[in-house]
XYZ file of N, CA and C in Angstrom:
393
model
N 0.817 -1.187 0.000
C 0.000 0.000 0.000
C 0.869 1.263 0.000
N 1.881 1.298 0.866
C 2.747 2.476 0.951
C 3.548 2.656 -0.332
N 3.948 1.543 -0.932
C 4.710 1.631 -2.180
C 3.827 2.158 -3.315
N 2.561 1.785 -3.317
C 1.613 2.288 -4.322
C 1.432 3.794 -4.195
N 1.364 4.280 -2.972
C 1.229 5.719 -2.737
C 2.478 6.445 -3.214
N 3.656 5.881 -2.928
C 4.909 6.497 -3.375
C 4.978 6.523 -4.893
N 4.537 5.458 -5.554
C 4.533 5.404 -7.011
C 3.628 6.484 -7.602
N 2.468 6.679 -6.993
C 1.547 7.725 -7.452
C 2.150 9.103 -7.231
N 2.832 9.296 -6.114
C 3.461 10.585 -5.828
C 4.549 10.888 -6.850
N 5.338 9.901 -7.216
C 6.388 10.103 -8.209
C 5.770 10.429 -9.564
N 4.697 9.744 -9.925
C 4.020 10.019 -11.194
C 3.463 11.442 -11.211
N 2.928 11.889 -10.095
C 2.407 13.254 -10.022
C 3.534 14.283 -10.118
N 4.649 14.016 -9.462
C 5.799 14.917 -9.544
C 6.358 14.956 -10.960
N 6.386 13.814 -11.604
C 6.856 13.727 -12.986
C 5.961 14.561 -13.903
N 4.656 14.446 -13.710
C 3.702 15.208 -14.518
C 3.861 16.708 -14.267
N 4.020 17.077 -13.017
C 4.193 18.491 -12.666
C 5.470 19.047 -13.298
N 6.551 18.289 -13.221
C 7.819 18.711 -13.815
C 7.685 18.844 -15.335
N 7.028 17.878 -15.965
C 6.832 17.910 -17.418
C 6.017 19.132 -17.817
N 5.011 19.464 -17.031
C 4.188 20.642 -17.319
C 5.038 21.913 -17.295
N 5.883 22.042 -16.277
C 6.757 23.214 -16.179
C 7.752 23.257 -17.339
N 8.270 22.105 -17.723
C 9.215 22.049 -18.846
C 8.562 22.485 -20.148
N 7.374 22.006 -20.404
C 6.707 22.367 -21.652
C 6.331 23.846 -21.666
N 6.010 24.398 -20.502
C 5.741 25.841 -20.442
C 6.989 26.625 -20.830
N 8.137 26.212 -20.325
C 9.377 26.917 -20.673
C 9.748 26.674 -22.132
N 9.412 25.511 -22.672
C 9.683 25.229 -24.076
C 8.811 26.014 -25.021
N 7.618 26.386 -24.566
C 6.685 27.135 -25.418
C 6.873 28.644 -25.319
N 7.598 29.126 -24.306
C 7.758 30.555 -24.102
C 8.489 31.236 -25.253
N 9.501 30.609 -25.775
C 10.300 31.177 -26.849
C 9.813 30.606 -28.177
N 9.216 31.430 -29.006
C 8.624 30.954 -30.256
C 9.636 30.328 -31.201
N 10.869 30.809 -31.192
C 11.879 30.246 -32.085
C 12.290 28.834 -31.670
N 12.127 28.510 -30.410
C 12.499 27.187 -29.902
C 11.284 26.254 -29.846
N 10.099 26.804 -29.744
C 8.889 26.022 -29.460
C 8.643 24.892 -30.450
N 8.716 25.156 -31.734
C 8.440 24.111 -32.730
C 9.508 23.029 -32.718
N 10.774 23.439 -32.586
C 11.856 22.456 -32.527
C 11.731 21.601 -31.267
N 11.445 22.250 -30.156
C 11.297 21.532 -28.885
C 10.176 20.506 -28.988
N 9.053 20.916 -29.542
C 7.899 20.036 -29.705
C 8.260 18.831 -30.568
N 8.928 19.076 -31.657
C 9.335 18.003 -32.558
C 10.339 17.055 -31.893
N 11.299 17.633 -31.193
C 12.339 16.818 -30.555
C 11.797 15.994 -29.393
N 10.839 16.549 -28.657
C 10.227 15.798 -27.551
C 9.536 14.552 -28.094
N 8.885 14.683 -29.226
C 8.213 13.530 -29.838
C 9.211 12.517 -30.389
N 10.345 12.988 -30.842
C 11.354 12.138 -31.481
C 12.240 11.393 -30.480
N 12.526 12.014 -29.352
C 13.525 11.490 -28.420
C 13.239 10.080 -27.890
N 12.012 9.741 -27.470
C 11.795 8.379 -26.972
C 12.119 7.300 -28.016
N 11.838 7.587 -29.284
C 12.158 6.616 -30.330
C 13.665 6.485 -30.512
N 14.385 7.587 -30.346
C 15.850 7.525 -30.384
C 16.371 6.598 -29.287
N 15.779 6.694 -28.111
C 16.190 5.841 -26.993
C 15.909 4.374 -27.311
N 14.709 4.103 -27.785
C 14.319 2.713 -28.043
C 15.127 2.084 -29.176
N 15.501 2.865 -30.164
C 16.231 2.285 -31.294
C 17.745 2.271 -31.099
N 18.278 3.223 -30.314
C 19.737 3.321 -30.176
C 20.266 3.111 -28.767
N 19.395 3.148 -27.779
C 19.833 3.060 -26.391
C 19.957 4.451 -25.795
N 19.868 4.524 -24.478
C 19.855 5.813 -23.790
C 21.165 6.575 -23.959
N 22.292 5.911 -23.800
C 23.575 6.616 -23.874
C 23.771 7.220 -25.263
N 23.479 6.445 -26.313
C 23.634 6.974 -27.671
C 22.669 8.120 -27.939
N 21.442 7.993 -27.455
C 20.452 9.052 -27.663
C 20.867 10.334 -26.951
N 21.339 10.213 -25.721
C 21.773 11.397 -24.972
C 23.031 11.989 -25.604
N 23.927 11.158 -26.113
C 25.118 11.663 -26.800
C 24.721 12.439 -28.062
N 23.715 11.966 -28.764
C 23.201 12.661 -29.943
C 22.662 14.038 -29.546
N 21.866 14.077 -28.487
C 21.295 15.342 -28.005
C 22.410 16.291 -27.565
N 23.388 15.749 -26.878
C 24.540 16.526 -26.406
C 25.254 17.184 -27.584
N 25.474 16.417 -28.634
C 26.159 16.931 -29.813
C 25.305 17.939 -30.575
N 24.056 17.583 -30.860
C 23.182 18.465 -31.639
C 22.861 19.754 -30.900
N 22.806 19.691 -29.585
C 22.529 20.879 -28.793
C 23.748 21.759 -28.583
N 24.915 21.270 -28.982
C 26.141 22.043 -28.805
C 26.499 22.232 -27.348
N 26.158 21.259 -26.526
C 26.342 21.399 -25.075
C 27.815 21.580 -24.700
N 28.685 20.739 -25.197
C 30.087 20.797 -24.799
C 30.910 21.821 -25.551
N 30.332 22.475 -26.535
C 31.095 23.386 -27.385
C 31.230 24.773 -26.795
N 30.323 25.154 -25.909
C 30.408 26.450 -25.267
C 29.983 27.616 -26.140
N 29.470 27.338 -27.321
C 28.976 28.430 -28.162
C 27.476 28.269 -28.373
N 26.901 29.172 -29.081
C 25.452 29.167 -29.292
C 25.053 28.570 -30.644
N 25.934 27.777 -31.242
C 25.657 27.253 -32.579
C 24.725 26.038 -32.566
N 24.526 25.424 -31.442
C 23.709 24.214 -31.366
C 22.216 24.494 -31.455
N 21.465 23.439 -31.666
C 20.003 23.499 -31.733
C 19.464 23.732 -30.324
N 18.768 24.827 -30.139
C 18.273 25.202 -28.803
C 17.193 24.248 -28.292
N 16.466 23.598 -29.192
C 15.471 22.615 -28.791
C 16.119 21.405 -28.140
N 17.181 20.909 -28.759
C 17.903 19.771 -28.178
C 18.574 20.173 -26.874
N 19.100 21.378 -26.832
C 19.763 21.858 -25.615
C 18.778 21.915 -24.445
N 17.570 22.374 -24.731
C 16.538 22.453 -23.699
C 16.140 21.058 -23.221
N 16.039 20.111 -24.145
C 15.715 18.733 -23.770
C 16.806 18.154 -22.873
N 18.062 18.366 -23.237
C 19.179 17.881 -22.421
C 19.121 18.480 -21.017
N 18.887 19.773 -20.941
C 18.817 20.462 -19.653
C 17.677 19.925 -18.795
N 16.502 19.747 -19.405
C 15.353 19.239 -18.657
C 15.600 17.809 -18.169
N 16.149 16.967 -19.028
C 16.413 15.586 -18.630
C 17.433 15.521 -17.499
N 18.498 16.273 -17.627
C 19.519 16.287 -16.582
C 18.942 16.792 -15.262
N 18.147 17.835 -15.338
C 17.527 18.398 -14.128
C 16.610 17.373 -13.471
N 15.800 16.678 -14.240
C 14.875 15.703 -13.673
C 15.619 14.539 -13.029
N 16.627 14.027 -13.683
C 17.344 12.874 -13.155
C 18.158 13.225 -11.908
N 18.507 14.491 -11.747
C 19.194 14.919 -10.519
C 18.217 15.118 -9.373
N 17.010 15.605 -9.666
C 16.078 16.038 -8.626
C 14.813 15.199 -8.524
N 14.774 14.034 -9.060
C 13.527 13.287 -9.229
C 13.034 12.602 -7.962
N 12.415 13.351 -7.125
C 11.734 12.799 -5.932
C 12.644 11.978 -5.040
N 13.889 12.344 -4.929
C 14.791 11.653 -4.023
C 15.310 10.314 -4.511
N 15.123 9.987 -5.793
C 15.617 8.708 -6.294
C 17.109 8.754 -6.592
N 17.683 9.961 -6.725
C 19.124 10.149 -6.935
C 19.679 9.270 -8.045
N 19.108 9.383 -9.213
C 19.543 8.550 -10.327
C 20.885 8.984 -10.884
N 21.167 10.279 -10.893
C 22.503 10.749 -11.253
C 22.971 11.734 -10.200
N 24.287 11.889 -10.137
C 24.868 12.780 -9.140
C 25.189 14.119 -9.794
N 26.383 14.634 -9.618
C 26.702 15.978 -10.085
C 27.682 16.022 -11.250
N 28.184 14.908 -11.722
C 29.212 14.903 -12.766
C 28.704 15.374 -14.122
N 27.419 15.407 -14.302
C 26.864 15.694 -15.610
C 26.217 14.436 -16.157
N 25.245 14.614 -16.981
C 24.443 13.493 -17.456
C 25.264 12.466 -18.233
N 26.016 12.897 -19.217
C 26.798 11.962 -20.040
C 27.786 11.186 -19.172
N 28.517 11.883 -18.327
C 29.522 11.224 -17.490
C 28.883 10.197 -16.564
N 27.743 10.529 -15.989
C 27.045 9.603 -15.090
C 26.558 8.367 -15.845
N 26.002 8.574 -17.035
C 25.503 7.437 -17.805
C 26.624 6.496 -18.207
N 27.782 7.037 -18.528
C 28.921 6.207 -18.921
C 29.451 5.371 -17.756
N 29.229 5.835 -16.523
C 29.685 5.101 -15.337
C 28.669 4.079 -14.838
N 27.451 4.116 -15.362
C 26.357 3.290 -14.835
C 26.541 1.806 -15.110
N 26.088 1.021 -14.151
C 25.975 -0.413 -14.369
C 24.669 -0.677 -15.113
N 24.527 -1.848 -15.664
C 23.391 -2.178 -16.522
C 22.052 -2.005 -15.820
N 21.930 -2.478 -14.599
C 20.654 -2.371 -13.876
C 20.252 -0.918 -13.635
N 21.206 -0.120 -13.229
C 20.922 1.294 -12.976
C 20.592 2.030 -14.271
N 21.290 1.674 -15.348
C 21.019 2.287 -16.647
C 19.612 1.940 -17.127
N 19.171 0.737 -16.846
C 17.808 0.330 -17.214
C 16.771 1.142 -16.434
N 17.022 1.386 -15.162
C 16.116 2.198 -14.343
C 16.065 3.629 -14.873
N 17.222 4.190 -15.200
C 17.274 5.552 -15.737
C 16.571 5.624 -17.086
N 16.745 4.610 -17.912
C 16.069 4.571 -19.215
C 14.557 4.555 -19.033
N 14.062 3.713 -18.131
C 12.618 3.649 -17.878
C 12.086 4.982 -17.339
N 12.836 5.599 -16.468
C 12.425 6.894 -15.908
C 12.405 7.968 -16.992
N 13.383 7.945 -17.877
C 13.440 8.911 -18.972
C 12.251 8.747 -19.904
N 11.929 7.528 -20.254
C 10.782 7.282 -21.137
C 9.483 7.689 -20.440
N 9.383 7.438 -19.145
C 8.195 7.865 -18.397
C 8.060 9.386 -18.402
N 9.167 10.088 -18.220
C 9.136 11.544 -18.260
C 8.698 12.035 -19.635
N 9.245 11.443 -20.683
C 8.914 11.908 -22.025
C 7.504 11.521 -22.445
N 6.920 10.542 -21.807
C 5.503 10.248 -22.036
C 4.667 11.443 -21.602
N 4.996 12.010 -20.443
C 4.286 13.198 -19.961
C 4.611 14.416 -20.811
N 5.864 14.584 -21.178
C 6.240 15.735 -22.007
C 5.488 15.726 -23.332
N 5.362 14.551 -23.949
C 4.640 14.460 -25.217
C 3.163 14.818 -25.052
N 2.592 14.478 -23.930
C 1.179 14.813 -23.669
C 0.979 16.323 -23.573
N 1.917 16.995 -22.931
C 1.753 18.417 -22.658
C 2.273 19.324 -23.768
N 3.150 18.852 -24.593
C 3.769 19.699 -25.596
C 2.842 20.015 -26.762
N 1.817 19.242 -26.948
C 0.906 19.444 -28.083
C 0.175 20.754 -28.041
């Protein structure tokens, strides 16, 4: 019973976080369409290529490590939202402070599977709200 309540609380927090993310994605008109498209595309990238490859793709396309503004702002926003959620997700502590890519590369298989499931669950909510 207590575990069911905790599961519902996490789902509600996930939905609340997704709502806030989509609001920030819609605020900037130049980013809004790209963000919407990328949110719909990202779960399929995970399922076809795996979480690490999908996040590496987002990292590259968003220009995260380059330090300039040449990257796609939609992908950059997705990377930021995902990293923020996995750091702060209801006390589950899925990643620490090293950064998303570095944490994923250090993960064992079981933990990576949990993070993958959590990411897909988050993007299920994001896809609902981004429309």
